[in-house]
């Protein structure tokens, strides 16, 4: 499994070489970025196809004494998301960003390295280190425009994310103090003798820390501000990958280290499901009030992540499959929406909803893509969002959360209202002449690619589901995971 | 009314902090009373077998640059990211520093100190695996040289001696070198960052050329940290 470690160090090396290329060899910038992205795509596909049964790669040949990387279907899902989003992101931002391209791509590659490190590692402290790499470079990208609003939003983001990191680090230190090991397979074995009270306190620290990074209400306040004036391709990666990687870390820590039985016993599953319901209802209501497109999509992200949390925390096999499917679908749908908004911003500097009045007739294909993606995110058939939402409702009903199923229906109507508001504005006739900068093919192609995935995954859901169906096997029952990591 | 309100807010904040502190106190008390000494096999192993397995007399270096070298890669990347962010945020225009002029005795002393600092930094870098020290410490000592120049003379003089581009280049070379040293393990058919297992054990423990890859990793980390801290300091001081 040599490729697993290359998935982490190739983006790191690319970022370091970009730093040199910025100073002395400006000409190799384009071949470096695109060439490395293409190689990276192949590496990701290689790792994803080899993810079942899970493989372990021991860094430095130290086995349990050092750090191990492990590829299982759940991490493969995240690598798949990187593979889908990263190449469109690069093509789009090459054209979209007009200044300081080197720094932008240095941070982007560092962020990707951090995220891939997070999803591959099987070591608690290594998880923390890579999380810091990804969130620090994510902060850097979100203030990239250096406008006043951007700096204010990023400052909030930085403070909140540091508070979250503090709790995660505290919990990590205490875990090491209690168990004497950082390996994710040995911690659950050593955890059996720890009293319930201390274990649940540790769990609370982890949940609080990651809930800040995920952005559950009332810990979400940084998210819309950070998205408001940041480069829009970054928003695609942030809502698609950075927030999701925090979800990944939370699920990995809770399901593997604590085990689903303990989660059930400590009532955490019920608490997070209830928290999720409150989050999406409030976030939908807040999204309805927004006039800024970026903020609207940011609140929509908060709501969608609440759906994901509900799916993952129902605690059954069906719930894990539904939540993981929604992780993938949300990355694609929200990516499409952000990219379309990005093109509107690029062409006519549109930020508010009223600015895009009548654009439906000027950009027919793009507006159609927007409509497709927003119907998918609302949850209308036959798009991909419908399927995963339906699976979440089914899983919630099966596990006995009847009120969740009802409120998801209410939430669907709420989200329909504000997306319809945008769509109606888009197709309202506007006589006013607009000064437009033409959006080239390099902006349109990534958008249409992601938009078409919305339809493809809606009609042929078996493509991603063949990978996703294997996820609960190594997550719900942590014994298999532990056995493989221990080298059985 | 507003004064009362403000005072209430202040009390509320202090109360929150104190509640959290008391809570943590009880938690630590509970944790401390648990019998967790039986679960120290990892640290016991590092202490008893570390010398044979890695060949480094400095135990910290053996954990930092051999057992858990991958973590160190992430941490060093964080310093590089911070330096890049600061260099990117602070505008290139140079602000004049506050007009402190030092007596000539200060200027002369700084000139005298700098060679000693260079020697000390180099010693800490190169002997990190057999004596206290290592890449991070050595890098910090080396970065004091440009920082001293900035403080006593000026940003302009410091950047005339050590050009910003050169510092950035040294930082990137340190980072790339670190990763490439890790890849040597892959080239010899072993795993990433393998040193002892991949035929890099040369010399006896206690000699300068021993402990596999650790001295070279120390050197790379030192370059990276030193250049990174110098960039960070100069960027911060240039800010208006």
XYZ file of C-alpha atoms in Angstrom, chain A residues 134-412:
279
model
C -5.893 21.707 7.040
C -7.669 24.294 9.203
C -4.741 26.744 9.207
C -4.438 26.668 5.426
C -8.215 26.837 5.169
C -8.125 30.073 7.201
C -5.454 31.408 4.862
C -7.612 30.688 1.811
C -10.691 32.290 3.309
C -8.932 35.661 3.806
C -7.376 35.410 0.391
C -9.144 38.491 -1.007
C -7.867 40.595 1.930
C -11.059 42.676 2.040
C -12.224 44.037 5.402
C -15.154 41.645 5.596
C -13.027 38.713 4.624
C -10.492 39.501 7.336
C -13.214 39.919 9.962
C -14.867 36.647 9.003
C -11.566 34.809 8.988
C -10.703 36.207 12.393
C -13.909 34.716 13.765
C -13.136 31.475 11.996
C -9.613 31.397 13.431
C -10.771 32.044 17.003
C -13.593 29.503 16.871
C -11.480 26.841 15.206
C -8.749 27.386 17.811
C -11.280 26.896 20.608
C -12.372 23.666 18.958
C -8.779 22.522 18.549
C -8.124 23.272 22.208
C -10.809 20.864 23.335
C -9.702 18.196 20.892
C -6.089 18.515 22.027
C -7.139 18.371 25.680
C -9.117 15.198 25.049
C -6.208 13.701 23.091
C -3.745 14.431 25.905
C -6.069 12.946 28.525
C -6.616 9.874 26.377
C -2.886 9.332 26.121
C -2.507 9.866 29.867
C -5.201 7.307 30.591
C -4.276 4.623 28.097
C -0.593 5.138 27.406
C -1.053 4.759 23.679
C -2.231 6.762 20.694
C -2.993 3.935 18.304
C -6.684 3.831 17.447
C -6.788 0.059 17.806
C -5.174 -0.074 21.231
C -7.166 2.763 22.781
C -10.541 0.910 22.708
C -8.902 -2.135 24.293
C -7.385 0.001 27.047
C -10.620 1.971 27.440
C -12.481 -0.990 28.893
C -11.210 -0.374 32.424
C -11.849 3.384 32.444
C -14.861 4.481 34.551
C -17.976 5.652 32.752
C -17.766 9.195 34.117
C -14.278 9.927 32.816
C -15.004 8.283 29.484
C -18.127 10.351 28.942
C -16.264 13.552 29.852
C -13.604 12.777 27.280
C -16.315 12.083 24.758
C -17.930 15.437 25.517
C -14.650 17.222 24.842
C -14.282 15.463 21.507
C -17.887 16.165 20.524
C -17.694 19.835 21.503
C -14.371 20.360 19.736
C -15.503 18.785 16.497
C -18.970 20.368 16.679
C -17.274 23.775 16.479
C -15.377 22.685 13.384
C -18.486 21.136 11.841
C -20.589 24.200 12.632
C -23.638 22.873 14.469
C -25.928 25.594 15.818
C -25.157 27.472 18.147
C -21.492 26.978 17.257
C -21.968 27.878 13.600
C -21.529 31.666 13.727
C -18.123 31.715 12.042
C -19.260 29.813 8.980
C -21.407 32.319 7.042
C -19.008 35.144 7.889
C -16.015 33.193 6.668
C -17.804 32.307 3.432
C -19.115 35.757 2.673
C -16.085 37.370 1.105
C -13.767 34.485 0.384
C -12.783 33.204 -3.068
C -15.705 31.081 -4.222
C -13.732 28.015 -5.384
C -12.457 27.827 -1.807
C -16.054 27.623 -0.561
C -16.495 24.530 -2.711
C -13.596 22.784 -1.016
C -14.493 24.121 2.416
C -18.100 22.969 2.452
C -17.239 19.848 0.515
C -14.088 18.709 2.275
C -12.955 20.758 5.285
C -16.221 20.529 7.228
C -16.683 16.929 6.138
C -13.232 15.966 7.332
C -14.229 17.159 10.808
C -17.330 14.952 10.524
C -15.046 12.111 9.505
C -12.751 12.618 12.491
C -15.693 12.786 14.892
C -17.235 9.590 13.530
C -13.913 7.789 13.493
C -13.101 8.778 17.067
C -16.549 7.992 18.440
C -17.306 4.775 16.591
C -13.865 3.195 16.792
C -12.535 4.438 20.110
C -15.701 4.519 22.166
C -17.798 1.994 20.278
C -21.444 2.202 19.338
C -22.576 0.446 22.519
C -21.058 3.156 24.682
C -22.625 5.865 22.487
C -25.996 4.250 22.979
C -25.484 3.788 26.691
C -24.436 7.419 27.242
C -27.461 8.658 25.186
C -25.157 10.586 22.872
C -26.886 9.196 19.795
C -30.232 10.649 20.872
C -28.638 13.958 21.852
C -26.854 14.476 18.536
C -29.934 13.491 16.532
C -31.997 16.036 18.477
C -29.212 18.618 18.069
C -29.236 17.950 14.350
C -32.980 18.507 14.090
C -32.732 21.849 15.900
C -29.762 22.831 13.753
C -31.399 22.259 10.404
C -34.683 23.893 11.346
C -32.920 27.063 12.585
C -30.434 27.062 9.710
C -33.229 26.816 7.119
C -35.043 29.730 8.769
C -31.837 31.793 8.839
C -31.065 30.954 5.229
C -34.482 32.228 4.187
C -33.659 35.703 5.539
C -30.375 36.120 3.652
C -30.015 38.423 0.695
C -26.389 37.502 0.029
C -25.979 34.401 -2.121
C -22.851 33.163 -0.363
C -24.419 33.487 3.065
C -27.544 31.723 1.859
C -25.504 28.799 0.608
C -23.454 28.800 3.823
C -26.570 28.463 5.987
C -27.785 25.772 3.637
C -24.482 23.981 4.274
C -25.108 24.130 8.023
C -28.520 22.548 7.483
C -27.242 19.839 5.162
C -24.480 18.897 7.578
C -27.150 18.518 10.247
C -28.877 15.967 7.975
C -25.559 14.151 7.642
C -25.065 14.115 11.404
C -28.575 12.721 11.891
C -27.888 9.954 9.403
C -24.557 9.035 10.923
C -25.765 9.208 14.522
C -28.895 7.116 14.156
C -26.584 4.274 15.054
C -27.710 1.647 12.587
C -26.245 0.231 9.418
C -28.828 1.955 7.237
C -28.119 5.263 8.961
C -24.388 5.065 8.310
C -24.976 4.256 4.642
C -27.481 7.097 4.275
C -25.251 9.630 6.056
C -22.186 8.680 4.037
C -24.149 8.877 0.804
C -25.368 12.338 1.781
C -21.776 13.413 2.526
C -20.838 12.602 -1.061
C -24.008 14.064 -2.544
C -23.804 17.287 -0.579
C -20.206 17.828 -1.697
C -21.301 17.528 -5.327
C -24.509 19.579 -5.073
C -23.062 22.395 -3.004
C -19.970 22.399 -5.213
C -22.157 22.942 -8.267
C -24.159 25.732 -6.625
C -21.044 27.551 -5.444
C -19.368 27.242 -8.836
C -22.412 28.697 -10.630
C -22.511 31.564 -8.146
C -18.772 31.937 -8.711
C -19.309 32.346 -12.449
C -22.018 34.959 -11.823
C -19.602 36.767 -9.543
C -16.845 36.542 -12.121
C -19.024 37.789 -14.995
C -21.135 40.551 -13.475
C -19.809 40.787 -9.892
C -23.101 39.499 -8.480
C -23.208 39.029 -4.703
C -26.812 39.721 -3.764
C -29.829 37.758 -4.919
C -31.250 40.806 -6.703
C -28.078 41.088 -8.796
C -28.777 37.843 -10.623
C -32.188 38.971 -11.868
C -32.759 37.836 -15.417
C -29.529 35.909 -15.746
C -31.499 32.776 -16.591
C -31.842 34.023 -20.169
C -28.245 35.132 -20.518
C -26.631 31.958 -19.143
C -29.168 29.271 -20.120
C -26.983 26.208 -19.485
C -25.497 27.479 -16.247
C -28.860 28.502 -14.872
C -30.242 25.102 -15.754
C -27.327 23.534 -13.839
C -28.145 25.764 -10.896
C -31.787 24.660 -10.998
C -30.788 21.010 -11.165
C -28.409 21.318 -8.229
C -30.845 23.289 -6.091
C -33.657 20.798 -6.760
C -31.215 18.062 -5.817
C -30.258 19.770 -2.584
C -33.910 20.391 -1.712
C -34.507 16.701 -2.257
C -36.681 16.351 -5.322
C -36.564 13.211 -7.436
C -34.842 12.063 -9.640
C -31.688 13.778 -8.391
C -29.091 12.380 -6.001
C -30.119 14.481 -2.991
C -33.539 12.865 -3.011
C -32.103 9.386 -2.668
C -29.793 10.086 0.264
C -32.418 12.158 2.056
C -34.928 9.384 1.565
C -32.449 6.886 2.963
C -31.901 9.119 6.012
C -35.653 9.338 6.641
C -35.982 5.587 6.249
C -33.101 4.931 8.635
C -34.535 7.338 11.210
C -37.949 5.678 11.035
C -36.388 2.260 11.332
C -34.487 3.307 14.457
C -37.632 4.757 16.011
C -36.982 8.482 15.537
C -40.415 9.332 14.158
C -40.174 13.050 14.944
C -36.984 13.264 12.870
C -38.751 11.971 9.778
C -41.505 14.541 10.247
C -39.119 17.443 10.723
C -37.027 16.460 7.716
C -40.203 16.809 5.661
C -40.782 20.275 7.172
C -37.146 21.175 6.489
C -37.522 20.140 2.872
